[in-house]
């Protein structure tokens, strides 16, 4: 019998139908990953399955006595106590047994007069104090009573909650800390079914790796929503795609799902096209012979056409669509540090977080900064940007460097500003051009007049990205750029950055994203920054990566970041995902070049000299980008 079954589920909010007529089963030891675009109903489906949301139609049935561990994206408001108190709630039965055993022990010692005895067993025969204590002790041992405190602390540490964090009042803990505490509690309760909504959102690389290994060992069924493709590849054996109100199921992990989905979409497009041609042919016949000698045949065809089960039109690709991003040329050294100490000053006292070796970021490099939560990555970025002064040393930008900084959220935009105004505040474009530009970031039609305050997290991230790219920087510093992005938007962003002609420094816990883009790493940890001259995959395979510890490899003299240029800054080993996206980037540049060439020819015929000059410059820049990309790919 399945752990959970559902039939004909429908959920809507007012006139907005989220999904309808969904039926599904969740079996024992299931490993199900739910994917789909933001706003497609994934979280609503999870809430229905755990009885936190009543569907508008349909029903859900759970197996008798099913124990569910549910971890939402945002934990409910704190009700008091510390984070440790929240986590140890998973052991409420053990803590109750401890109280009962203490009472029984007092009775055995003759000091328990007046203590209410525990409830008698169901057969009505009361146990004497010795039997009662022995029964309680057996249950206590069976449930792991002697180890549960250590189990709790080990799991909390694996999820990034140290002793100081555990002692924090829940009401003053960060959202990330409370989410990790909720995850720890759910895992420690050992439920029959785990239901997780974006479980990796607040975990660092070490925490995600630990969670993958933990899920592989437990017998619980697991249903989870995630945009982490690397995580899905390593944890699930079935993918549910929820999109436009429909649920499609695919066997295998995320990589298998992508292959099967592409093939299913290809077949659907072919079937749809063939059916549309058939329908058009039949309708033409019906119109032609409706009143003639073949009217009876025409009516028969019309009846068959009315009964025909229509092939659903394949969905259009709604991911972000952006051509290559141009960047003006900088000096060879784009960014450098010298004798840098990163930290903060509070109450006149300086706290050092990082002693940074002298580093250089060279033109055309794509580097990722990685490390556990709390080791100083964000502080380092803020020091680079000049938001936080260094305790010692300096950060210098190279010749002609223009920085584009992408941070989590949209902190500087007024809540009552519209999406269109937010873009125009960054760069004053003609209205039509601004709306066309925003459409490439999925802000289409009347969406551009939506207020920033009413935007979802994903919409704010897309807007921040649009506002960044419209400035045409030649150094991108990206702090968790994939946060709030669904998978199609993440893939589109990857393609854009692969076609970008400038220099990139990114901070991300998205291992798929880092694996694809980064050609070198700055590993932050143990109070320093260690350059690693290779890809993320190579770092994982190395001794430091395998242990998830940012240890500094043996070196001669002062550590230095390796020189990375467009000619040699690429992974040493072939990467199929990288090859595929590189091919798409080249194809996009070739298409853009052909489009500019056609416009240039038209402008020449119209003798529009101003437009010819503008398009000529754009043609040269695009051609240079294409040549650089081809050289990088083939070299």
XYZ file of C-alpha atoms in Angstrom, residues 95-566:
472
model
C 12.068 12.855 27.384
C 8.696 11.662 28.678
C 10.216 8.261 29.451
C 13.025 9.942 31.382
C 10.445 11.605 33.623
C 8.533 8.342 34.081
C 11.729 6.428 34.855
C 12.707 9.032 37.436
C 9.313 8.615 39.110
C 9.592 4.822 39.049
C 13.097 5.007 40.509
C 11.810 7.097 43.389
C 9.144 4.482 44.079
C 11.762 1.739 44.077
C 13.840 3.733 46.572
C 10.844 4.078 48.858
C 10.721 7.832 48.343
C 7.900 7.887 45.897
C 4.917 8.190 48.138
C 2.314 10.490 46.689
C 3.621 10.115 43.156
C 0.890 9.188 40.722
C 1.617 5.799 39.144
C 1.850 5.542 35.399
C -1.144 4.308 33.444
C -1.703 0.535 33.717
C -1.242 -1.597 30.615
C -4.229 -2.207 28.300
C -5.021 -5.599 29.866
C -5.791 -3.826 33.142
C -3.162 -5.660 35.176
C -1.038 -3.033 36.937
C 2.730 -3.472 36.918
C 4.690 -3.338 40.128
C 7.407 -0.640 40.346
C 10.208 -3.026 39.303
C 8.300 -4.297 36.261
C 7.258 -0.800 35.319
C 10.820 0.528 35.506
C 12.138 -2.440 33.515
C 9.511 -1.879 30.811
C 10.309 1.808 30.621
C 14.036 1.091 30.473
C 13.609 -1.404 27.622
C 11.662 1.145 25.574
C 14.177 3.866 26.435
C 17.076 1.720 25.224
C 15.209 0.620 22.089
C 14.519 4.257 21.134
C 18.183 5.233 21.589
C 17.877 6.993 24.914
C 21.575 6.765 25.732
C 22.695 8.374 22.486
C 20.003 10.838 21.457
C 21.759 13.906 22.876
C 24.940 13.052 20.967
C 22.904 12.224 17.864
C 21.239 15.620 18.049
C 24.507 17.525 18.442
C 26.224 15.622 15.618
C 23.344 16.271 13.238
C 23.107 19.931 14.227
C 26.828 20.339 13.583
C 26.542 18.621 10.186
C 23.811 21.089 9.243
C 25.883 24.098 10.315
C 24.480 24.720 13.816
C 27.251 24.961 16.422
C 26.789 25.203 20.189
C 26.379 28.981 20.067
C 23.648 28.644 17.447
C 21.864 25.930 19.445
C 21.770 28.250 22.461
C 20.170 31.046 20.412
C 16.558 31.903 21.185
C 14.366 30.794 18.289
C 12.702 34.187 18.177
C 16.040 35.897 17.452
C 17.561 33.220 15.186
C 17.885 33.854 11.467
C 15.523 32.253 8.982
C 18.331 30.017 7.760
C 19.145 28.820 11.281
C 15.506 28.052 12.043
C 15.100 26.189 8.756
C 18.174 24.068 9.518
C 16.845 23.394 13.014
C 13.511 22.301 11.529
C 15.350 20.002 9.121
C 17.366 18.479 11.971
C 14.202 17.868 13.991
C 12.444 16.224 11.040
C 15.390 13.927 10.319
C 15.875 12.962 13.982
C 12.193 12.056 14.341
C 12.778 9.239 11.783
C 9.397 9.595 10.068
C 7.876 7.202 7.546
C 7.739 10.051 5.026
C 9.958 13.125 4.708
C 8.460 16.078 2.833
C 11.072 18.766 2.161
C 10.638 22.129 0.436
C 13.995 23.399 -0.894
C 16.061 21.597 1.785
C 19.437 22.804 0.459
C 18.580 26.526 0.426
C 20.384 27.357 3.673
C 23.056 24.647 3.645
C 26.690 25.099 2.700
C 28.582 22.626 0.507
C 29.505 20.412 3.445
C 25.934 20.375 4.725
C 24.460 19.451 1.352
C 26.973 16.643 0.903
C 26.126 15.321 4.359
C 22.381 15.464 3.631
C 22.840 13.532 0.384
C 24.654 10.749 2.228
C 22.079 10.720 5.034
C 19.113 10.420 2.670
C 20.861 7.557 0.906
C 20.987 5.550 4.149
C 17.506 6.025 5.622
C 14.427 3.931 4.843
C 11.913 6.805 4.930
C 10.098 7.793 1.783
C 11.179 11.234 0.555
C 9.255 13.808 -1.481
C 11.020 17.115 -2.022
C 10.958 20.267 -4.085
C 14.387 21.415 -5.213
C 16.069 23.556 -7.873
C 19.468 22.030 -7.003
C 20.207 19.839 -10.022
C 23.383 18.347 -8.558
C 21.449 17.383 -5.417
C 18.571 15.886 -7.430
C 20.984 13.838 -9.516
C 22.401 12.252 -6.363
C 19.235 11.713 -4.310
C 16.124 10.947 -6.374
C 14.992 8.043 -8.536
C 11.808 9.657 -9.792
C 11.052 13.200 -10.971
C 7.646 14.836 -10.964
C 7.366 17.877 -13.221
C 4.568 20.260 -12.248
C 3.984 22.871 -14.928
C 0.891 24.714 -16.161
C -1.304 22.693 -13.816
C -0.164 19.314 -15.147
C 1.919 16.643 -13.419
C 4.242 14.504 -15.541
C 6.291 11.696 -13.988
C 9.703 10.488 -15.134
C 11.802 7.576 -13.828
C 15.406 8.160 -12.825
C 17.362 11.134 -11.527
C 17.408 14.686 -12.855
C 19.787 13.946 -15.736
C 17.550 11.089 -16.890
C 14.509 13.354 -16.584
C 16.092 15.961 -18.854
C 16.816 13.364 -21.530
C 13.344 11.817 -21.333
C 11.635 15.208 -21.219
C 13.420 16.450 -24.324
C 12.405 13.302 -26.186
C 8.797 13.570 -24.954
C 8.645 17.235 -25.972
C 10.083 16.415 -29.398
C 7.446 13.731 -29.960
C 4.683 16.017 -28.697
C 5.709 18.785 -31.094
C 5.710 16.321 -33.988
C 2.336 14.836 -33.018
C 0.855 18.292 -32.537
C 2.097 19.490 -35.916
C 0.789 16.376 -37.693
C -2.586 16.661 -35.988
C -2.892 20.355 -36.811
C -2.205 19.564 -40.463
C -4.852 16.826 -40.355
C -7.393 19.155 -38.688
C -6.744 21.900 -41.232
C -7.227 19.424 -44.084
C -10.476 18.076 -42.614
C -11.866 21.553 -41.919
C -11.085 22.568 -45.490
C -13.007 19.532 -46.783
C -15.962 20.264 -44.486
C -16.181 23.897 -45.608
C -15.960 22.896 -49.267
C -18.557 20.121 -49.299
C -20.903 21.083 -46.447
C -23.741 21.973 -48.847
C -22.772 19.860 -51.868
C -23.221 16.288 -52.967
C -20.744 15.099 -50.348
C -22.518 16.882 -47.472
C -23.161 13.621 -45.636
C -19.473 12.737 -45.748
C -18.619 16.273 -44.607
C -20.961 15.938 -41.605
C -19.372 12.608 -40.725
C -15.923 14.127 -40.839
C -17.138 17.028 -38.704
C -18.463 14.606 -36.085
C -15.189 12.673 -36.025
C -13.302 15.942 -35.713
C -15.427 16.993 -32.754
C -14.674 13.686 -31.012
C -10.978 13.815 -31.785
C -8.773 13.910 -28.683
C -6.554 16.915 -29.256
C -2.816 16.781 -28.731
C -1.923 19.556 -26.320
C 0.159 22.311 -27.807
C 3.737 22.116 -26.481
C 4.547 24.923 -24.087
C 6.727 27.743 -25.259
C 10.106 28.105 -23.600
C 9.596 30.666 -20.824
C 13.154 30.754 -19.489
C 15.221 33.904 -19.635
C 16.441 34.521 -23.171
C 19.487 36.759 -23.441
C 22.094 37.092 -26.140
C 25.791 37.353 -25.399
C 26.663 40.146 -22.973
C 29.328 42.484 -24.297
C 32.070 43.923 -22.092
C 34.670 46.598 -22.761
C 38.331 45.609 -22.531
C 40.193 45.948 -19.236
C 43.820 45.694 -18.284
C 45.342 42.240 -17.796
C 44.913 42.397 -14.001
C 41.284 43.154 -13.210
C 41.457 42.913 -9.411
C 44.280 42.384 -6.924
C 44.766 42.243 -3.158
C 47.867 43.094 -1.145
C 48.458 42.221 2.532
C 44.671 42.163 2.971
C 43.008 41.555 6.331
C 39.217 41.125 6.211
C 37.048 41.658 9.268
C 34.989 44.208 11.125
C 35.310 46.716 13.936
C 32.745 46.927 16.709
C 33.023 49.114 19.782
C 36.574 49.991 18.846
C 37.622 46.328 18.783
C 38.729 44.730 15.518
C 37.761 41.137 14.702
C 39.768 39.502 11.941
C 37.970 36.971 9.767
C 40.457 36.385 6.962
C 44.141 36.900 6.252
C 44.113 36.984 2.464
C 47.225 36.055 0.473
C 48.122 38.380 -2.382
C 45.637 37.436 -5.099
C 45.144 38.453 -8.715
C 42.019 38.131 -10.825
C 43.008 38.377 -14.466
C 41.054 39.403 -17.545
C 38.665 36.735 -18.813
C 38.842 34.601 -15.661
C 35.774 32.908 -14.224
C 36.424 32.207 -10.539
C 34.103 30.866 -7.850
C 34.514 31.639 -4.164
C 33.417 28.629 -2.104
C 33.437 27.662 1.561
C 31.219 26.804 4.505
C 28.644 29.195 5.924
C 30.097 31.792 8.259
C 33.728 31.592 7.119
C 33.798 35.125 5.679
C 32.872 34.882 1.987
C 30.309 37.684 2.101
C 32.629 39.837 4.219
C 35.372 39.339 1.632
C 33.018 40.376 -1.173
C 31.922 43.458 0.771
C 35.561 44.402 1.277
C 36.254 43.977 -2.440
C 33.266 46.185 -3.231
C 34.392 48.829 -0.720
C 31.304 48.449 1.468
C 33.442 47.315 4.411
C 36.923 48.815 4.914
C 39.784 46.322 5.286
C 41.451 45.963 8.662
C 44.762 46.133 6.804
C 46.090 46.004 3.265
C 44.261 46.942 0.099
C 42.057 45.849 -2.789
C 42.769 47.434 -6.163
C 40.795 47.396 -9.400
C 42.662 47.346 -12.701
C 42.576 49.722 -15.655
C 39.145 50.532 -17.123
C 37.286 48.134 -14.800
C 33.547 48.662 -14.383
C 32.010 46.440 -11.704
C 28.544 44.911 -11.865
C 27.574 43.606 -8.426
C 24.687 41.167 -7.990
C 23.554 40.517 -4.446
C 20.758 38.505 -2.951
C 17.500 40.474 -3.013
C 16.824 43.969 -4.296
C 17.799 46.133 -1.363
C 17.993 49.558 -2.973
C 14.748 49.700 -4.947
C 11.754 51.510 -3.400
C 8.913 49.111 -2.721
C 6.433 51.371 -4.542
C 8.639 51.666 -7.642
C 7.481 49.763 -10.719
C 9.644 47.193 -12.463
C 9.954 49.514 -15.451
C 10.954 52.497 -13.301
C 13.529 50.375 -11.464
C 15.267 49.632 -14.759
C 15.013 53.217 -16.026
C 16.555 54.471 -12.777
C 19.646 52.427 -13.641
C 19.838 53.373 -17.314
C 17.699 55.884 -19.170
C 16.508 53.934 -22.205
C 13.723 54.763 -24.664
C 10.476 53.346 -23.306
C 10.013 50.779 -26.056
C 13.597 49.572 -25.773
C 13.303 49.277 -21.996
C 10.129 47.186 -22.255
C 11.686 44.960 -24.905
C 14.734 44.500 -22.701
C 12.599 43.555 -19.682
C 10.650 41.079 -21.810
C 13.870 39.105 -22.186
C 13.762 38.671 -18.413
C 10.142 37.427 -18.530
C 8.581 40.786 -17.587
C 6.125 40.999 -20.446
C 3.121 43.166 -21.207
C 1.575 44.735 -18.126
C 4.070 42.956 -15.847
C 6.450 45.920 -16.208
C 4.006 48.109 -14.251
C 3.969 45.754 -11.270
C 5.363 47.277 -8.070
C 8.645 45.994 -6.679
C 6.955 45.492 -3.320
C 4.558 42.935 -4.789
C 7.300 40.951 -6.568
C 8.120 37.415 -5.524
C 11.662 36.459 -4.584
C 12.279 35.075 -8.055
C 10.953 38.210 -9.738
C 13.150 40.427 -7.563
C 16.172 38.331 -8.504
C 15.368 38.577 -12.208
C 14.912 42.331 -11.910
C 18.218 42.709 -10.059
C 19.903 40.718 -12.810
C 18.304 42.876 -15.512
C 19.398 46.066 -13.747
C 22.925 44.694 -13.482
C 23.329 43.611 -17.084
C 21.877 46.749 -18.618
C 24.918 48.669 -17.319
C 27.279 46.480 -19.428
C 29.973 45.940 -16.750
C 33.250 44.184 -17.570
C 33.669 42.628 -14.106
C 30.732 40.705 -12.666
C 30.732 39.977 -8.936
C 27.816 37.650 -8.250
C 26.746 36.772 -4.706
C 24.473 33.694 -4.786
C 23.005 34.629 -8.185
C 20.792 31.536 -8.499
C 18.849 32.108 -5.276
C 15.083 32.121 -6.024
C 15.710 31.068 -9.645
C 13.873 28.066 -11.043
C 15.823 25.561 -13.100
C 15.083 26.983 -16.589
C 16.197 30.443 -15.454
C 19.361 29.014 -13.897
C 20.194 27.262 -17.150
C 19.589 30.429 -19.154
C 21.814 32.417 -16.780
C 24.555 29.838 -17.257
C 24.323 30.219 -21.009
C 24.510 34.006 -20.723
C 27.579 33.887 -18.507
C 29.316 31.374 -20.770
C 28.876 33.889 -23.590
C 29.995 36.855 -21.483
C 33.226 38.497 -22.609
C 34.289 39.974 -19.272
C 35.599 38.643 -15.960
C 33.479 36.830 -13.367
C 33.886 36.335 -9.622
C 30.953 34.452 -8.130
C 29.899 33.141 -4.726
C 27.527 30.196 -4.904
C 26.475 26.994 -3.161
C 24.918 25.731 -6.415
C 27.397 22.998 -7.313
C 26.009 22.460 -10.809
C 26.331 26.186 -11.500
C 29.881 26.335 -10.122
C 30.931 23.121 -11.895
C 29.820 24.492 -15.232
C 31.176 28.038 -14.995
C 34.178 28.195 -12.703
C 37.628 27.606 -14.144
C 39.348 28.303 -10.844
C 38.393 28.565 -7.172
C 39.120 30.724 -4.173
C 38.466 28.378 -1.254
C 37.601 30.332 1.901
C 38.121 28.706 5.277
C 40.345 28.369 8.330
C 40.882 32.125 8.318
C 42.371 32.390 4.843
C 41.692 32.147 1.109
C 43.338 29.335 -0.848
C 43.516 29.555 -4.651
C 42.762 26.285 -6.454
C 43.812 26.218 -10.133
C 41.111 23.934 -11.475
C 37.415 23.212 -11.729
C 35.042 22.416 -8.878
C 34.959 18.771 -9.957
C 38.741 18.598 -9.752
C 38.646 20.206 -6.303
C 36.126 17.626 -5.082
C 38.325 14.838 -6.436
C 41.391 16.265 -4.729
C 42.197 15.466 -1.116
C 40.939 18.828 0.130
C 37.673 18.586 -1.806
C 37.005 14.976 -0.855
C 37.266 15.849 2.834
C 35.243 19.043 2.347
C 37.990 20.890 4.183
C 39.577 23.967 2.571
C 43.162 22.984 3.359
C 45.921 24.805 1.561
C 47.755 22.537 -0.896
C 51.567 22.368 -0.791
C 53.109 25.359 -2.506
C 56.431 27.037 -3.021
C 56.538 30.468 -1.426
C 53.597 32.829 -1.333
C 50.300 31.423 -2.672
C 49.092 33.112 -5.818
C 45.975 32.833 -7.906
C 46.744 31.169 -11.246
C 46.674 33.310 -14.326
C 43.483 32.715 -16.264
C 42.982 34.081 -19.738
C 40.441 33.318 -22.452
